[in-house]
Structure formats: C-alpha cells, structure tokens
Amino acid sequence: MKTIYQFTVLFAILCGMAVFTISCSEDDLPNGGAPSITYVRVTKPESSDSLLVGAFQGTLIAIVGENLQDASEIWFNDQRATLTPTYVTSKSILVSIPSVIPKDITNKMKIVFTGGAVLEHDFKVQISEPSLASMACEYVAAGEVATISGDYFYEPLTVTFAGGVKGEIVSVEAKTIRVRVPAGAAPGQITVATNFGETKSDFWFRDNRNIFLSSDPFTGWWNEKYVVTKPAEGDPVAINGNYIRVKEAIAGWAWKEVAGGPPDAMGAISKNVPDEAILKPADYNLKFEVNTVKPYNNNMLKINVGLSKDFVTDAYQWAPPYDTKGEWRTVIIPFEQIAASYEAAGVKMAVSPAGYYTRLLFHGGGDLDADISLDNFRVVPKTIKK
C-alpha cells in the first residue's frame, strides 16, 4: 500500500514537472510560439541586406521570422509553391516563387502550418512585361502572318504596329507570337501589351533605316542582271521593291561579284551607314533579308560594308549552311563581328563623308547550286534609346 502511494505521488510530481516544463518552453519561445515574419530578402550573401516587398516569378527568396519550422504549405496569390523540408527552419524558409501566372491576384503570401495556423504577409509577385527579341522576317505583307520571338507572352495580349493598327493574333506560345499583319501597318517599332505591361521592340517592322544596298534603283559596278524588278510566277515575292536573285551554279573558288561598288559608283546610298556604327560597331547590327529556294550549303558569301578606302577580300564571311525553304527570313549579324574581321585583315574602319565601299562576293570552297535572293542590306542600332 505504501509502495502504491509513493508511486502515485511520484507520478503526480512528474506530471506537474512536465506541465511546468512545457509551459516554460512555450513561454520562452519568441512571440509565445506563434509564427511570425520579420522580413523577406534575396538569398545572395552579398545582397543579404536587400529587403523585398515583391519579386519576379521564379525568384528564390528567404522568408525570415520566428517559429516557422512547422510550415507545410506556402502560397503566392493563388499559386502554391514547392517547399523543400531541408530549407525550412524555425527562423527562415527558402522558397522559389511559382512561375505560373496567378488568376486571382491578392498580392499576399500565405503560409499554412501543420497545426492549422495560417500566416499572411503582404508580398507582390512582379510579373514581367513582354520581352521582344526579333522577328523571323521583318518584312511581311499585309494579310500575311508574322512571327515574333521573345518572352513573357501572357494572354490576353495585343500586337500593335506603327501606324496604330492592331494585328490579329493567330497563336501564342511561351516565347512566340504569330500575328496577321493588318492593313495600314507602317515601318517602325511593334508594341506588345499584356495585363502586366507593354513593350516596344528595339527592331523595326519593315525596317527602312540606313539601307546601303537595295537595288531600288540599281547602282554600282556589279551586277544588274541579278536584279529582279517584276517577279514571275514561281519567283520569290517582292518584299520591298527590287531584290537580288542569284540563280546559277557557282564553282568552288570561282570569283562571283553579285552587287556593290565604290562610293562614287554606288551613289548617295553608300553614305547611309551611320557614323556611330563606324565608331561604335558593338552598338549596331548588320541586317538583311534572305530567301533560299535551294539551300545555301556550299561556297561563301563575303560581305564588305563600311570600308572607307578599298575592298577587303577575306573580310566578313557569311558561311553556310542556311536554308529558308523558299520563305524570306531576316539575318542578323552583330556589326562588331564585321569590324573584327577587318581588323584581323589589318584594316580599321573610319568615318567617310564620301560614302563607303560595298560588295557581295561569292568566293569559297565547294560548288554551290545557287538559288538565293537578297534584299535590304542595312546597319541599324541594336537598341532604341527610350
């Protein structure tokens, strides 16, 4: 009986101690054990003092606070993020903001805990405005479909051409828009707008700036016979007046000058290369349109542009393969690559008020069964200053 009594007293003392211990441990926890958020920051150590009230989709963030160890779910607007248990501690949670676009935008971050507690915090998911990189072809006729490449193309969206006319959206993918070109579309920038902002392109639709070789009209030493003025049935369609078409067999290392000449033969068009492109080539692109009915799969097209004193044979070489399968495509070559090819040949570009030497020359290894059309050679800025 005495043993039972002693056991009962001991059990009561132990229970009391347990209650006291639990009570003391809860009292000792910050905020009485309730979860709280102190701040949100980026995860880079060198930027740890950068506090956030919002961040873009896909960004890895650190949520810093107290008593966060029991977090089981975290939501940004109506999108649930993926929680990794090893990234959850009592004082922080590392989590990536979901990339999926929310339908219900609350600008709230919500953490759900295993015990049922819910903690909300003001936090804005910054959804990127459209980003425009390029067009498959910058010259597209009204009624035809243009392809725009970029990112953050979130529907619903609109594509507005210079002239203030909107195109008909044919299809939208994550990084591609196909849009029917409306009547009244004019040369200039394209604007893509979504619910999250709008962006103007750095490229121009039907770019008519700084064209130094176009055959409208033909000028130069070579080679008027290649100029197409009235396309026949089965010929590539004209996209901007006359174009150059080389449709013949070119033997390996044959010397085939297609177009161009010195400034006095080219005329005023030879002065269209901007001085700034000569002085700062890294800020510019060489662009032109190409249509290959047969693949460009051999030989070499050597391009001279922006030369003030003479031609350079082994300068920039636009190498095969390239095949547009009978459609027009825009080729983009960073102009600093052109400048570097001249410097490698011992020639440095210089501003020339009198104009510049221009030449398209097929000269390279391998026989080419050519059927290639070319148009609108131009040197244009990579970006447009706001």
XYZ file of N, CA and C in Angstrom, residues 140-146 161 167-168 170 179-185 205-206:
60
model
N 6.936 41.701 -93.866
C 5.796 40.814 -94.077
C 4.659 41.652 -94.648
N 4.024 41.148 -95.690
C 2.942 41.890 -96.339
C 1.675 41.872 -95.499
N 0.830 42.871 -95.705
C -0.471 42.908 -95.037
C -1.263 41.649 -95.389
N -1.881 41.069 -94.368
C -2.646 39.839 -94.557
C -1.848 38.578 -94.326
N -0.519 38.688 -94.347
C 0.329 37.536 -94.075
C 0.657 37.460 -92.585
N 1.207 36.314 -92.157
C 1.454 36.074 -90.734
C 2.920 36.329 -90.405
N 3.146 37.191 -89.419
C 4.495 37.484 -88.921
C 4.734 36.704 -87.638
N 1.096 47.670 -84.469
C 2.132 48.067 -85.415
C 2.213 49.585 -85.501
N -2.758 43.904 -84.943
C -2.786 42.685 -85.726
C -3.723 41.650 -85.121
N -4.147 40.708 -85.950
C -4.978 39.584 -85.491
C -4.067 38.498 -84.930
N -2.855 35.053 -84.177
C -3.090 33.724 -84.738
C -2.792 32.647 -83.698
N 1.178 36.574 -85.647
C 0.186 37.628 -85.772
C -0.001 37.981 -87.242
N -1.259 38.171 -87.638
C -1.543 38.558 -89.010
C -1.358 40.067 -89.142
N -0.566 40.465 -90.129
C -0.240 41.880 -90.305
C -1.454 42.616 -90.856
N -1.873 43.691 -90.195
C -3.067 44.413 -90.651
C -2.747 45.407 -91.772
N -3.760 45.777 -92.531
C -3.618 46.871 -93.485
C -3.302 48.147 -92.706
N -2.440 48.959 -93.262
C -2.080 50.202 -92.583
C -0.861 50.091 -91.692
N -0.315 48.884 -91.554
C 0.920 48.737 -90.766
C 2.049 49.466 -91.474
N 9.717 46.870 -87.701
C 8.969 46.158 -88.732
C 9.161 46.918 -90.048
N 9.440 46.175 -91.139
C 9.727 46.764 -92.457
C 10.778 47.870 -92.337
